[in-house]
Amino acid sequence: KEPSRVIYRFGEFLLDTGARTVSRGTEPLTITAKVFDTLLLLLDRAGETVEKEEFFRRVWRGSAVDDANLTQTIFVLRTLLGDREQRIILTLSGRGYTFAAPVERVEAPTAEVVAPRRRRFLTPLMVSGVTGVILIVILAAIQFTYPRSHAPLQTVRYRVPIPESVHLTESGTFSLSPDGRTLAYLAAKSDGALGVWAQPLDSLEPRLLSGTEVLGGDPPPFWSPDSKFVAFYSGEKIKKADLNGNPPQTICSAPGIVLGGSWNRDGVIIFGRDTGGLMRVRAAGGDAVPLTTVDRARGERVHASPVFLPDGRHFLYSRLSSVPGNDGIYAGSLDVKPEDQGLKRLVSSPVLAQFVASADRTGKLLYLRDSTLLAQDFDVSRLELMGTPAPVAERVGSHWNFGFFGASANDVLIYRNSAAETAQLAWFDRHGTRSASFGEPVMLESPPALSPDGMRIALSKLDAGNVDLWVHDLARDIRQRLTFDPGLDQNPVWSHDGKHIAFASSRAGHYDLYQIAANRERAEELLYESGENKYPTSWSPDGRFLLYGTKGDVWVLPLEGAGKHTPIPLVHTQAGEGDGTFSPDGRWVAYVSDESGTAEVYIEPFSPPVSAVDSHNRPKVLVSRGAGSRPRWRADGKELFYSTPGGMLMSVALTGGATVQPGVPQALFQKPSPWYSDEAGQGDRFLVAVPVEQSASQPFTVVLNWQAGLKR
């Protein structure tokens, strides 16, 4: 039987196995033996993953080489093929490579031929007799059957695991760079503090961006259009960090918690917030100004998750409303007054949508419906959807109004199946042993609060499109709704007699302080209103004072006497402070401060009447070691609990009389959630909101050339 020669065609390139040549059209390319064998192996296994070991075995044939040799060979090959965007030869991190372009393979018998010159393409003029005729027919057939227009690239999927040493935040959100090369997400640093991490898709090792301490919420970061900067939220400010390790720069103040952002090529940033409409600011820095206005008549609470369209003037964003039919994705413009933005709903789902541009005036709109990721044609000029949506991926996660997916202009898609939004309450002992869960799963917006007698739980629960307070009666295992307003009601705090609950509500466009009778015998009462966001954290044992946090400070609100409802700063420094909580005897306040550069737990004395003295003059004691948050006291004041950013519950013994002497922090157990409460203050049982599905370690799924899969 005569041996066969194979001719591979991909795009405008031809590879001839018999002549061992590669050419672009009729132009021969100079290529070394190792590079040729590498390309031949990739073509022979086109669309499949070729493991590194197979390259070493078949190309280097057992020679002593390492990854550097293969990497250099792939680099040379990509240079020859003009594959700068790495869309033809794909890198599968830690595994090998895949040839993703369409390949045509033609096999024919060989006869006596004139020996070709090395590195030259075998043209018809170089063949003789029957072989020349066969080769001419083969080439003609290839040219006729496969025109030079490029066919769609093959869709390739692979997964990028999350290193065990990296602990993602509770929300688990992330952002893909515009060039499709790098992920940005929030995770706990080695010292336990939260920071911004960047992970190239071709690497297993993420990198912490220097100086990116994140405080007060965990919304996803977002990228500059050139993929060189990551913008992130921290301590009611928006900051930006570059990938070169330079210190972050503050862009603007952002009261409340930022709910997504976008950055256009003209240097304009737009962002959502949990207290109203969208804002806009220059990326170079300045004051943020309103871009949209929340329409209270439509039951709207907040506007969030803006995404710029290609022209940099129009954008998509979410309007979250308590009125059915008003939730969804809308289009807006930088050139329209805040109160005049259009009310044409594009998609009913309020979860973040993303637009992927194409060469013409259309593109794809990516959005979630339930947990299915859909793609639908979108006309940018008319701001209208076209055709019918096509499913892209199933069981895609989300948190609040952030979808766990991202896409770039070079046809890279990434998504993640993450922890469910719903949680169920359960008891844990000091050793981390879990007893049975109770009550149906709920979607919580702030930590559950246990009543002083341990018989009731106050919950900030998302239900029917709104966030209200509910009380769970443990004895009867039932839940009763307390608030019914269209605002967001959260952060419940019990009075020490168990008769009242203080909470924060956004019903006036910002979070103010309210209280309500736990049995609803009396109407709600406004405790303190101002133009900034405030969140209650602790009620004094004698009922005279309420601690709350705002703008990175701890404040005291007197609830009776001459200074009733006139707030006084308790911990007011240049650092960020919060999570203030009274000791059981009312003599001390534990709180969190980042004055050292890391969020730590401190204790300082509380002596009414409180005066507006800067807390630099008050003695304080460091309790935690290596980051801590959410301090909680035992009922007798002899022990303090706190949580690390990685989810470990810590215990610190306290001794002393006139002063507090903390002991060495001891680890109790790894919590499945950062939200917990100490049962009746005894320190032997803890209430934890456990996510219904534990999938925090779910990897990122990367889909290259994902639109090719849609066409098929």
XYZ file of C-alpha atoms in Angstrom:
712
model
C 0.000 0.000 0.000
C 1.328 3.391 -0.953
C 2.082 5.796 1.886
C -0.194 8.859 2.152
C 0.533 12.529 2.503
C -1.778 14.892 4.307
C -2.465 18.526 3.552
C -4.008 20.639 6.300
C -5.716 23.949 5.536
C -6.666 26.477 8.217
C -7.587 30.015 7.267
C -5.049 31.154 4.661
C -2.387 28.648 5.755
C -1.427 25.262 4.269
C 0.682 22.543 5.906
C 2.036 19.710 3.747
C 3.171 16.683 5.777
C 5.021 15.140 2.853
C 7.111 18.208 2.078
C 7.141 19.300 5.760
C 6.327 22.840 4.691
C 3.977 25.562 5.882
C 2.873 28.458 3.697
C 0.591 31.441 3.852
C -1.157 31.405 0.477
C 1.724 30.886 -1.963
C 4.343 32.371 0.386
C 6.475 29.711 2.122
C 7.306 30.237 5.801
C 10.634 29.483 7.426
C 9.928 27.044 10.244
C 12.105 24.831 12.454
C 11.529 21.119 12.913
C 10.250 21.435 16.503
C 7.831 24.215 15.618
C 6.586 22.230 12.613
C 6.054 19.084 14.718
C 4.254 21.114 17.370
C 1.899 22.617 14.797
C 1.332 19.210 13.180
C 0.363 17.687 16.531
C -2.075 20.536 17.215
C -3.650 20.203 13.756
C -3.936 16.450 14.070
C -5.805 16.925 17.351
C -7.689 20.129 16.387
C -10.467 21.010 18.816
C -9.011 18.773 21.532
C -6.740 19.484 24.447
C -3.161 18.338 23.842
C -1.532 17.763 27.220
C 1.994 19.033 27.881
C 3.268 15.490 28.376
C 2.131 14.557 24.875
C 4.125 17.436 23.362
C 7.205 16.312 25.272
C 6.710 12.697 24.152
C 5.928 13.275 20.464
C 7.840 16.470 19.641
C 10.917 16.202 21.883
C 10.797 12.368 22.029
C 11.940 12.025 25.607
C 14.652 14.712 25.561
C 15.300 16.561 28.836
C 13.086 19.633 28.399
C 10.673 21.551 30.603
C 7.667 23.855 30.300
C 9.870 26.765 29.193
C 10.805 24.953 25.973
C 7.171 24.305 25.111
C 6.117 27.847 26.016
C 8.805 29.329 23.772
C 7.831 27.034 20.886
C 4.161 28.020 21.195
C 5.193 31.685 21.282
C 7.150 31.307 18.013
C 4.283 29.428 16.413
C 1.743 32.093 17.405
C 4.050 34.757 15.979
C 4.250 32.911 12.637
C 0.472 32.554 12.486
C -0.218 36.143 13.574
C -2.133 34.843 16.608
C -1.585 37.859 18.843
C -5.010 37.542 20.491
C -4.391 33.825 21.178
C -7.650 32.846 19.539
C -6.182 30.173 17.257
C -3.964 28.378 19.778
C -5.634 28.449 23.179
C -3.803 28.029 26.472
C -5.496 25.738 28.987
C -3.887 26.748 32.244
C -1.760 24.032 33.791
C -2.751 21.457 31.155
C -1.739 22.165 27.583
C -3.011 23.776 24.373
C -5.917 23.533 21.935
C -6.046 24.455 18.235
C -9.417 26.243 17.987
C -9.557 27.345 14.331
C -11.414 25.196 11.748
C -9.100 22.741 9.985
C -9.623 20.926 6.667
C -7.685 17.691 6.224
C -7.109 16.104 2.773
C -5.303 12.782 2.402
C -3.941 11.393 -0.873
C -1.503 8.661 -1.931
C 1.982 9.679 -2.983
C 3.880 8.439 -6.019
C 7.307 9.180 -7.352
C 7.823 12.879 -6.914
C 10.610 15.297 -7.306
C 12.145 15.725 -3.856
C 11.023 19.109 -2.528
C 13.383 21.629 -1.064
C 13.127 22.020 2.709
C 10.951 24.910 3.968
C 9.410 25.476 0.518
C 5.776 24.895 -0.334
C 5.202 22.164 -2.913
C 3.661 24.037 -5.862
C 2.182 22.323 -8.941
C 5.242 23.322 -10.989
C 7.434 21.197 -8.703
C 5.545 17.946 -9.245
C 5.625 15.610 -12.214
C 3.412 12.983 -13.830
C 0.448 11.615 -11.925
C 1.552 13.167 -8.638
C 1.349 16.647 -10.155
C -2.157 16.012 -11.431
C -3.291 14.591 -8.067
C -1.901 17.519 -6.107
C -3.415 20.088 -8.477
C -6.813 18.405 -8.142
C -6.473 18.317 -4.342
C -5.590 22.009 -4.088
C -8.346 23.004 -6.484
C -10.857 20.979 -4.503
C -9.765 22.632 -1.295
C -10.039 26.115 -2.791
C -13.474 25.374 -4.229
C -14.914 23.561 -1.244
C -13.510 25.841 1.431
C -13.502 29.513 0.445
C -11.045 31.903 2.032
C -13.651 33.515 4.212
C -12.980 32.357 7.752
C -15.402 29.850 9.206
C -16.510 30.267 12.833
C -13.897 29.240 15.367
C -14.601 26.208 17.490
C -16.044 26.711 20.960
C -13.692 25.586 23.724
C -14.572 25.281 27.419
C -12.249 24.869 30.368
C -12.270 25.647 34.064
C -10.066 27.890 36.174
C -10.036 26.629 39.775
C -9.957 28.928 42.786
C -6.859 28.242 44.919
C -7.658 26.760 48.331
C -5.661 29.537 49.974
C -8.008 32.204 48.563
C -11.340 32.805 50.296
C -13.882 34.583 48.124
C -16.377 36.947 49.707
C -19.906 35.899 50.558
C -21.298 37.383 47.348
C -18.706 35.634 45.154
C -19.013 38.237 42.399
C -16.252 39.001 39.883
C -15.467 41.044 36.777
C -13.802 40.130 33.464
C -11.410 42.635 31.895
C -12.445 44.144 28.515
C -9.573 42.349 26.764
C -10.838 39.026 28.112
C -7.547 38.109 29.771
C -7.956 38.762 33.497
C -10.474 38.289 36.298
C -10.862 40.684 39.218
C -12.616 39.624 42.410
C -12.653 40.245 46.155
C -11.098 37.703 48.499
C -9.452 37.484 51.912
C -5.732 38.261 51.978
C -3.130 36.198 53.822
C -3.696 38.299 56.951
C -7.452 37.792 56.704
C -8.316 41.267 55.416
C -10.353 41.693 52.251
C -8.616 42.878 49.070
C -8.902 42.984 45.267
C -7.283 40.096 43.399
C -6.419 39.800 39.711
C -6.190 36.372 38.105
C -5.083 35.906 34.471
C -7.143 33.238 32.740
C -3.970 31.404 31.715
C -2.690 31.213 35.294
C -3.584 29.226 38.406
C -2.209 31.882 40.743
C -4.174 35.096 41.440
C -2.312 38.218 42.539
C -3.371 40.626 45.261
C -3.402 44.221 44.033
C -1.249 46.238 46.402
C -3.026 48.482 48.906
C -6.565 47.380 48.012
C -8.059 47.081 51.491
C -11.841 46.677 51.103
C -14.181 47.826 53.876
C -17.960 47.960 54.149
C -19.558 45.655 51.573
C -18.316 43.523 48.722
C -19.743 44.710 45.380
C -17.818 43.475 42.330
C -14.927 45.616 41.066
C -15.036 46.938 37.502
C -12.393 47.656 34.857
C -11.092 50.617 32.910
C -11.701 50.240 29.130
C -7.990 49.597 28.483
C -7.912 46.785 31.100
C -5.111 48.556 33.012
C -7.055 49.691 36.100
C -9.549 48.082 38.457
C -12.069 50.320 40.226
C -13.408 49.116 43.578
C -15.479 50.251 46.552
C -14.055 50.661 50.060
C -15.173 52.691 53.055
C -17.794 54.735 51.151
C -15.241 55.665 48.487
C -14.547 54.505 44.947
C -10.868 53.869 44.308
C -8.795 52.633 41.390
C -5.742 50.386 41.385
C -3.467 49.541 38.482
C -1.971 46.128 37.746
C 1.605 47.348 38.267
C 1.485 47.517 42.055
C 1.164 51.291 42.499
C -0.864 52.573 45.487
C -4.630 52.920 44.829
C -6.062 56.377 44.133
C -9.387 57.686 45.439
C -11.808 58.738 42.706
C -14.747 60.038 44.765
C -16.878 59.632 47.858
C -19.738 57.154 47.501
C -22.112 57.211 50.503
C -23.886 53.912 50.997
C -22.763 50.716 49.284
C -21.874 50.800 45.590
C -23.979 48.468 43.432
C -21.879 47.979 40.314
C -20.108 50.385 37.992
C -18.875 50.982 34.455
C -16.066 53.049 32.906
C -16.124 54.430 29.334
C -13.324 55.507 26.975
C -14.031 59.191 27.636
C -13.017 58.775 31.276
C -16.527 58.790 32.735
C -17.510 56.380 35.512
C -21.113 55.606 36.406
C -22.160 53.561 39.428
C -25.203 52.427 41.370
C -25.750 52.693 45.112
C -28.101 51.154 47.637
C -29.793 54.452 48.524
C -31.062 55.829 45.219
C -30.259 56.437 41.566
C -27.109 56.121 39.507
C -24.238 58.589 39.885
C -21.536 59.789 37.477
C -18.003 61.033 38.074
C -14.795 61.633 36.149
C -12.333 58.737 36.385
C -9.624 61.323 37.116
C -11.494 62.233 40.320
C -14.036 64.755 41.547
C -17.526 64.915 43.003
C -20.156 62.426 41.867
C -23.418 63.883 40.550
C -26.832 62.238 39.978
C -27.405 60.455 36.667
C -30.819 58.883 37.299
C -33.589 59.525 39.806
C -35.478 56.802 41.662
C -39.209 57.022 40.899
C -40.972 56.394 44.211
C -44.372 56.420 42.494
C -43.308 53.268 40.615
C -42.170 51.601 43.829
C -38.513 51.926 42.837
C -35.908 51.493 45.563
C -32.539 51.651 43.857
C -30.867 51.780 40.443
C -27.879 49.479 40.035
C -25.409 47.594 37.822
C -24.850 50.108 34.993
C -23.023 48.942 31.848
C -21.869 51.320 29.103
C -22.810 50.569 25.504
C -20.157 50.953 22.735
C -20.857 54.638 22.045
C -19.908 55.524 25.630
C -23.001 57.736 25.968
C -25.778 55.180 26.414
C -25.848 52.557 29.122
C -27.933 49.715 30.514
C -28.870 49.462 34.180
C -31.228 47.752 36.645
C -34.259 49.371 38.228
C -35.286 47.484 41.366
C -38.909 47.991 42.345
C -41.402 46.516 44.786
C -44.114 46.827 42.125
C -44.434 43.739 39.897
C -43.696 44.618 36.285
C -41.372 47.537 37.060
C -38.278 45.485 37.933
C -35.882 44.989 35.051
C -33.150 46.238 32.719
C -33.554 49.724 31.218
C -31.491 51.940 28.901
C -30.269 55.411 29.838
C -28.120 58.210 28.428
C -25.481 60.592 29.744
C -27.154 63.326 27.702
C -30.531 63.083 29.455
C -31.501 64.754 32.740
C -31.827 62.378 35.703
C -35.580 62.829 35.947
C -36.097 62.385 32.182
C -34.489 58.964 31.674
C -36.703 56.637 29.661
C -39.001 54.025 31.190
C -38.922 51.446 28.402
C -38.082 48.099 29.979
C -35.839 45.868 27.856
C -35.651 42.751 30.019
C -37.838 41.720 32.938
C -34.933 40.300 34.965
C -33.320 42.947 37.223
C -30.032 41.003 37.342
C -27.065 42.685 35.676
C -27.039 42.507 31.854
C -23.968 42.794 29.617
C -23.610 43.826 25.996
C -21.119 42.237 23.596
C -20.469 44.392 20.528
C -20.124 43.205 16.938
C -18.731 44.856 13.801
C -22.111 46.238 12.732
C -24.641 48.191 14.780
C -25.893 45.076 16.535
C -24.475 42.782 19.156
C -25.581 40.375 21.861
C -27.248 41.189 25.140
C -26.391 38.678 27.869
C -28.802 38.381 30.783
C -30.115 35.891 33.331
C -33.598 34.437 33.447
C -33.870 32.363 36.594
C -30.468 30.642 36.463
C -30.181 30.343 32.669
C -27.783 32.682 30.875
C -29.378 33.912 27.647
C -28.000 35.790 24.630
C -30.209 37.883 22.354
C -29.484 40.194 19.416
C -29.573 43.866 20.389
C -29.740 46.870 18.068
C -27.585 49.576 19.632
C -28.883 52.387 17.424
C -32.532 51.738 18.303
C -31.879 50.293 21.788
C -34.108 47.343 21.021
C -33.870 43.584 21.368
C -34.319 41.512 18.233
C -35.159 37.902 17.550
C -35.435 35.307 20.286
C -33.021 34.599 23.143
C -30.700 31.597 22.925
C -29.464 29.705 26.004
C -25.728 29.979 26.632
C -25.236 28.251 30.008
C -27.367 26.687 32.728
C -27.291 27.038 36.515
C -25.397 30.330 36.441
C -25.236 31.901 39.879
C -26.197 35.386 41.027
C -26.217 37.480 44.185
C -28.677 40.319 44.745
C -28.689 41.916 41.269
C -25.205 40.765 40.212
C -24.946 37.874 37.780
C -21.977 35.528 37.990
C -20.953 35.978 34.372
C -18.889 38.291 32.181
C -17.972 38.617 28.505
C -15.398 40.505 26.451
C -15.255 41.812 22.901
C -12.855 39.056 21.802
C -15.498 36.363 22.337
C -14.441 35.215 25.805
C -17.230 34.290 28.215
C -16.811 33.318 31.852
C -19.382 32.248 34.403
C -19.611 30.565 37.779
C -22.096 28.453 39.689
C -21.838 30.035 43.101
C -23.439 29.778 46.494
C -27.188 30.168 46.536
C -28.642 33.430 47.807
C -30.949 31.603 50.196
C -29.860 30.592 53.688
C -31.305 28.497 56.493
C -30.872 29.092 60.210
C -29.063 26.480 62.282
C -27.368 26.106 65.678
C -23.656 25.356 66.095
C -21.853 24.553 69.346
C -18.384 25.843 70.278
C -16.753 22.949 68.437
C -18.569 23.639 65.176
C -21.023 20.733 65.516
C -24.219 21.624 63.723
C -27.668 20.669 64.954
C -30.796 20.540 62.826
C -31.785 23.571 60.746
C -35.149 25.211 61.314
C -37.552 27.357 59.326
C -37.783 27.593 55.549
C -34.822 29.018 53.581
C -34.774 32.825 53.386
C -32.919 35.510 51.465
C -31.263 37.680 54.116
C -29.979 41.224 53.604
C -28.230 41.619 56.969
C -27.246 39.369 59.904
C -30.037 37.749 61.944
C -30.476 39.182 65.453
C -31.345 36.966 68.420
C -33.561 38.417 71.155
C -32.059 38.738 74.671
C -34.152 35.793 75.945
C -33.075 33.645 72.996
C -36.662 32.899 71.940
C -37.063 35.143 68.855
C -34.972 36.044 65.820
C -35.274 39.335 63.926
C -34.609 38.931 60.194
C -34.103 41.363 57.320
C -35.706 39.288 54.594
C -36.145 39.758 50.853
C -39.680 38.752 49.939
C -41.836 39.608 46.903
C -39.316 42.127 45.634
C -38.952 44.062 48.903
C -36.782 43.888 52.029
C -38.675 44.018 55.331
C -38.263 42.980 58.965
C -39.673 39.668 60.151
C -39.620 37.954 63.560
C -39.192 34.198 63.873
C -40.777 32.738 67.027
C -38.651 29.727 67.983
C -41.203 28.216 70.362
C -43.946 28.120 67.714
C -41.618 27.953 64.670
C -43.505 30.688 62.807
C -42.495 33.978 61.196
C -44.390 37.257 61.369
C -43.787 40.315 59.193
C -43.147 43.596 61.025
C -42.623 46.263 58.328
C -44.519 46.879 55.092
C -43.034 50.059 53.592
C -41.491 50.117 50.054
C -37.996 50.924 51.370
C -35.220 48.523 52.347
C -35.435 47.685 56.073
C -32.387 45.985 57.552
C -29.840 45.693 60.395
C -32.296 44.845 63.216
C -31.050 45.429 66.795
C -32.994 44.320 69.907
C -33.497 46.433 73.001
C -32.300 44.625 76.142
C -35.844 44.118 77.419
C -36.792 42.479 74.105
C -39.704 44.858 73.540
C -38.341 46.940 70.649
C -36.244 46.537 67.530
C -34.170 49.361 66.062
C -33.435 49.171 62.338
C -32.283 51.139 59.293
C -34.652 51.992 56.443
C -34.036 53.589 53.046
C -37.630 54.765 52.596
C -36.528 58.444 52.482
C -33.797 57.831 49.895
C -31.094 57.209 52.511
C -30.865 54.929 55.536
C -32.363 56.498 58.665
C -32.859 55.054 62.158
C -36.264 53.711 63.232
C -37.672 51.564 65.995
C -40.719 49.303 66.118
C -42.426 47.338 68.888
C -41.566 43.655 68.525
C -45.258 42.780 68.956
C -46.412 45.616 66.636
C -48.594 47.118 69.369
C -47.370 50.589 68.431
C -46.545 52.249 65.135
C -42.997 52.627 63.893
C -41.064 55.604 65.261
C -38.415 57.625 63.437
C -35.443 57.975 65.787
C -33.060 60.038 63.702
C -33.050 61.345 60.145
C -30.223 62.982 58.178
C -28.867 63.029 54.645
C -26.290 60.304 55.245
C -26.665 56.548 55.682
C -26.878 55.204 59.231
C -27.029 51.605 60.495
C -27.808 50.642 64.132
C -25.392 48.193 65.726
C -26.134 47.956 69.490
C -28.595 49.093 72.198
C -27.242 49.938 75.673
C -28.412 47.670 78.547
C -30.209 50.544 80.266
C -32.023 51.467 77.056
C -30.681 55.038 77.041
C -28.316 54.882 74.048
C -28.180 53.427 70.563
C -24.897 52.866 68.753
C -24.865 53.296 65.003
C -22.352 53.569 62.202
C -22.054 56.099 59.407
C -19.245 57.272 57.101
C -16.729 55.050 58.844
C -17.393 56.321 62.391
C -19.181 55.035 65.492
C -21.872 57.354 66.867
C -24.088 57.397 69.954
C -27.757 58.400 69.731
C -29.244 59.315 73.161
C -32.825 58.028 73.368
C -33.889 60.034 76.413
C -32.927 63.091 78.453
C -31.979 66.621 77.404
C -29.949 65.484 74.399
C -32.559 63.044 73.146
C -32.073 62.109 69.453
C -29.028 64.380 69.136
C -26.159 62.179 67.931
C -22.650 62.380 69.410
C -19.483 60.933 67.810
C -17.978 58.154 69.912
C -15.145 56.873 67.678
C -14.396 59.599 65.164
C -10.935 59.483 63.550
C -9.344 59.549 60.116
C -9.542 55.738 60.067
C -12.637 53.709 59.254
C -14.597 52.396 62.251
C -17.820 50.427 62.690
C -19.573 47.409 64.263
C -19.863 49.134 67.657
C -21.428 46.956 70.383
C -22.061 47.571 74.098
C -20.719 45.252 76.779
C -23.420 43.581 78.953
C -22.770 46.037 81.809
C -22.684 49.038 79.454
C -19.180 50.104 80.561
C -17.349 49.182 77.353
C -17.782 49.336 73.614
C -16.152 46.873 71.234
C -15.745 48.050 67.647
C -13.730 47.542 64.461
C -11.108 49.994 63.142
C -8.653 49.895 60.239
C -6.275 52.467 61.710
C -3.406 49.948 61.515
C -4.098 49.258 57.845
C -6.066 46.092 58.689
C -9.545 45.866 60.197
C -9.081 44.863 63.851
C -11.325 44.615 66.934
C -10.762 47.114 69.769
C -12.395 47.858 73.137
C -12.656 51.263 74.778
C -14.593 52.591 77.808
C -18.071 54.085 77.601
C -18.889 56.664 80.297
C -22.098 58.685 79.969
C -22.744 61.503 79.630
C -20.921 61.184 76.327
C -19.205 64.269 74.954
C -18.015 65.014 71.428
C -14.372 64.319 72.250
C -12.202 62.907 69.522
C -11.545 59.241 70.253
C -7.778 59.814 69.985
C -8.066 60.897 73.638
C -9.791 57.700 74.797
C -7.745 54.647 75.826
C -8.421 51.546 73.770
C -7.239 47.950 73.789
C -6.510 45.785 70.750
C -8.390 42.475 70.961
C -7.956 40.656 67.633
C -4.772 39.526 65.926
C -4.614 39.609 62.128
C -8.017 41.088 61.220
C -11.456 40.763 62.775
C -15.058 41.940 62.480
C -18.528 41.549 64.020
C -17.576 41.529 67.734
C -20.136 39.935 70.102
C -20.062 39.818 73.932
C -20.860 36.874 76.193
C -23.638 37.630 78.709
C -21.256 37.934 81.664
C -18.781 40.122 79.746
C -15.921 37.650 80.274
C -15.556 36.619 76.654
C -15.678 38.359 73.285
C -16.290 36.642 69.949
C -15.398 37.934 66.525
C -15.160 36.692 62.953
C -12.143 36.665 60.631
C -12.569 37.541 56.936
C -11.856 33.895 56.149
C -14.902 32.821 58.215
C -13.234 31.550 61.411
C -15.106 32.257 64.659
C -12.636 33.469 67.294
C -12.900 33.695 71.088
C -10.991 36.025 73.440
C -11.159 35.738 77.234
C -11.520 39.083 79.053
C -10.401 39.880 82.592
C -10.066 43.015 84.692
C -12.083 45.598 86.531
C -11.189 49.226 85.922
C -9.503 48.149 82.683
C -10.009 45.285 80.248
C -7.268 42.723 79.705
C -7.896 40.543 76.629
C -6.314 37.112 76.377
C -4.887 35.372 73.321
C -7.500 34.842 70.556
C -8.518 31.196 70.176
C -10.101 29.682 67.067
C -13.444 27.948 67.700
C -14.644 26.718 64.301
C -14.928 27.613 60.626
C -18.351 29.131 59.995
C -20.201 28.403 56.740
C -21.373 32.035 56.732
C -20.074 35.340 58.159
C -23.464 35.995 59.789
C -23.946 34.629 63.283
C -25.407 35.443 66.732
C -24.532 34.136 70.201
C -27.498 32.297 71.770
C -28.719 34.245 74.820
C -25.150 35.432 75.407
C -23.948 32.186 77.024
C -21.239 31.452 74.464
C -22.086 27.753 74.131
C -24.389 27.920 71.141
C -24.342 30.090 68.022
C -27.016 30.899 65.495
C -25.647 30.850 61.939
C -27.320 31.645 58.610
C -26.121 28.699 56.506
C -26.257 28.983 52.684
C -28.608 26.348 51.317
C -26.016 25.226 48.767
C -22.365 25.163 49.730
C -20.564 25.876 46.444
C -18.031 28.513 47.434
C -15.267 26.504 45.790
C -16.998 26.296 42.415
C -14.424 27.089 39.711
C -14.774 29.659 36.948
C -15.921 28.205 33.632
C -14.268 29.862 30.624
C -15.867 29.581 27.183
C -13.748 30.687 24.237
C -15.486 31.576 20.956
C -18.836 31.116 22.701
C -20.851 32.757 19.897
C -19.742 30.020 17.501
C -21.670 27.595 19.695
C -24.788 29.750 19.364
C -24.626 29.621 15.569
C -24.389 25.851 15.586
